[in-house]
Amino acid sequence: MSDSGLLLDPFKGTTGKISSGLCSELGLDAETPFRYVVPSLVDLVAFPQEPGNEHRETLADLARAAQLGGVGLVGLMPDVIPVADHDGVIRTLRDGAKTGATGIEFIPHGALSVGLLHEDIAPMGELKAAGVRMVTDGGRPIQNTGFMRRILEYARNFELPVLMRPMDSYLSAGGLAPEGPAATRYGLPPIPDASERLGVLRAGEMALLTDADVVLFPIVTEQGLDALEAVRSRGARVRAGTALPYLIWNVHHMQSYDGLYRVDPPLSRPSDVQALAQAVRNGTLDFVASGHRAVNASEKETELPIAEPGMASLAHLWSLLQQISAEQEIPVLDLVKCMTVGPAQILGLDSWGPQVGVVDGIPPEIVGELQGMARNMPDFGVDTQRLSVQWGSSGSSIAIMGAAL
Amino acid sequence: MMQSLKKGGGSFRHLLGLDGVPVETIELILDQAVHMKDIMARPFKKVPAMRGTTVVNFFVEPSTRTRTSFSLAEKHLSADTVSFSPSTSSLSKGETLLDTARNLEAMQPDILVIRHHATGAPHFLARALNCSVVNAGDGIHEHPTQALLDLFTIRENKGKLAGLKVVIAGDIAHSRVARSGIFGMVSCGMDVRVAGPRTMLPKGIESLGVKVFDRLEPAVEGTDVVMMLRIQRERLGEALFPSAREYFRFFGLTPDVLALADKDAIVMHPGPINRCVEIDHDIADGPRSVILDQVTNGIAVRMAVLHLVNQARLEALGLGVSVTAQAKTTEEGS
């Protein structure tokens, strides 16, 4: 039993020692030197590829990746083919978890507009009846503010939070880097900070106008955070989060012109990474999501501008959290809060934890192979020890070991 | 790119860009180009320096002068060459860039010269392939051989580079010529100014060590070199400027504007020129224009680059000789 192992309870905000009794209670091997014992995580935003792009990743593989990453509940974005704008696709997505892993739960987010075309409002009532807890633009920002208003008003009717991407599509068109010295030096089409800032301010104004429950994702710039605080100070009900890659890599990694670093929106400046880390520490950001998006190797091994954006981060989640904690000096407990308490509250699962969500009967050891799974991830933290996840057999607690994958 | 060249040394396997390349390396290339220009002046302008070396010219983006210039440089050095373009390659059949390049490499070329519309495409291929890669222009990023021929032309006319005042005017934001030029000129100790309408000035350009002007007249004042960039007419639809007529009136190089430069200032342009859009007829054809010298020097500089890249390749195979000895051999070979 490792003396340094920590029991992290994000709901109480406490840190304690791992005891033999606890291990026994959770069905964990008391002899294993666990680094952390934590509740299983909630990943609010992952991009499934099935149906429509199963060649990239099936729902079964996504569930396996979640298991490897210690994630018990995965929120799925709706931009699959066909778009998750009706209950049939919602059921397909929800049931997909069972095909890959026991005990992993998918919560599909409904499309806020039919086909995500932002012309007609999606049947939100039916979507909610099918189990949807949130609707979203699926990462395709609404540019018609009048339509955004109607969406927010209608979603308010069904008490559905609305997750939107804060961005001005015209300012961001074709961009591969934040505007500034790095983009200019590397010859990358730039995106001004004003794009995200305008997106936050516009959504904030609409939240005030409609009293809707607005969730913004992803915030990737310091200017976006500044705008977030501005709209909150006016009383707007706006929650926000970022994705893991933006807490690790920055625009200078794009100097390699390696498609693995292509994410959407593009990686930010080092100063933005620091501001995001501070926002996690001080609670300005409510959640951190994986933003997991699997793509094929051939879609990455190509010219940077046409490389498919996305990183398949879910299976590596705990290794990434460990690296973020070390590099950005964020206590692991704060990161865990952003991947349990924050997203659970947004989804209305306020008591997420051992008693909610993941069922008993999870195999005690699921340190799986990565073979056959999406690998579109750049190298990270070669000096950082890879962490693997062991699930407890009781409730949704998981244990994180320091063993190498 | 910094990693593409060995700092302070003469050996390099790829030429991907001039960002981070030290003045010593640039001078080595320019000195080598002097020898190459001598060769070009001879009645029989062919030396055996690259005999047995295969060069593939892979131009995914249209090009006339750069491709011709590389092609002549390769022939002068006795390399075996093959040229590909999208219309004559499997790219037009949907093959990916990587697959096309791998197939080309399977034919065992030694050097790949690539022009591509995507920023970073040469860097991508340099990582993926075993042969040497020379960047002949990638997206809005770099065009290193153009910058080197510009430096060569300036040095040839002015006798030095350090301390000279140069203005680069036009669409700086979308110009790979400007970026490579800035990297090279700043590295060589030149006082670099950039000028253009604000819609064509990228944010943060001053971080590259240049002074920024949004009017042409003050930027030209007292300069030794005036370099005009081509205005791409296709950008008319991007709301960067209202019309060719207005551009010429406020940002075109006219005799009145040129009069503000040093009396011995030279006028440069990477071509192709748009007469009476960015540059006046009389200036383009006038005594201070070195535009056609740039074209001639381009061949010499590309000969130098190919020769040095090839030498690094041979050194890696244990077949190399020193730069000095190789240059001597090159001269004797004629």
PDB file of C-alpha atoms in Angstrom, chain B residues 3 5 24 26-27 30 34 65 71 85 161 190 207 215 226 241 252 288 294 308 310 315 332:
ATOM      1  CA  GLN B   3      16.197  22.614 -37.771  1.00  0.00           C
ATOM      2  CA  LEU B   5      20.119  23.869 -41.454  1.00  0.00           C
ATOM      3  CA  GLU B  24      27.139  32.569 -42.008  1.00  0.00           C
ATOM      4  CA  ILE B  26      23.390  32.592 -45.988  1.00  0.00           C
ATOM      5  CA  GLU B  27      26.787  33.995 -46.934  1.00  0.00           C
ATOM      6  CA  LEU B  30      25.626  33.474 -51.734  1.00  0.00           C
ATOM      7  CA  VAL B  34      28.990  33.670 -57.259  1.00  0.00           C
ATOM      8  CA  ARG B  65       9.831  31.220 -63.487  1.00  0.00           C
ATOM      9  CA  SER B  71      15.098  23.150 -64.027  1.00  0.00           C
ATOM     10  CA  SER B  85       2.536  18.909 -61.795  1.00  0.00           C
ATOM     11  CA  LEU B 161      24.034  43.691 -47.041  1.00  0.00           C
ATOM     12  CA  MET B 190      19.633  44.889 -42.911  1.00  0.00           C
ATOM     13  CA  SER B 207       8.124  40.835 -33.858  1.00  0.00           C
ATOM     14  CA  ARG B 215       1.695  54.345 -46.165  1.00  0.00           C
ATOM     15  CA  VAL B 226      12.653  49.143 -52.831  1.00  0.00           C
ATOM     16  CA  PHE B 241      -8.407  46.631 -51.364  1.00  0.00           C
ATOM     17  CA  GLY B 252       1.924  51.805 -56.237  1.00  0.00           C
ATOM     18  CA  ARG B 288      17.133  51.388 -61.393  1.00  0.00           C
ATOM     19  CA  GLN B 294      16.858  38.756 -60.133  1.00  0.00           C
ATOM     20  CA  LEU B 308      25.062  22.286 -51.132  1.00  0.00           C
ATOM     21  CA  ASN B 310      23.548  17.398 -52.614  1.00  0.00           C
ATOM     22  CA  GLU B 315      28.538  13.554 -46.820  1.00  0.00           C
ATOM     23  CA  GLU B 332      37.566  22.923 -62.921  1.00  0.00           C
TER      24      GLU B 332
END
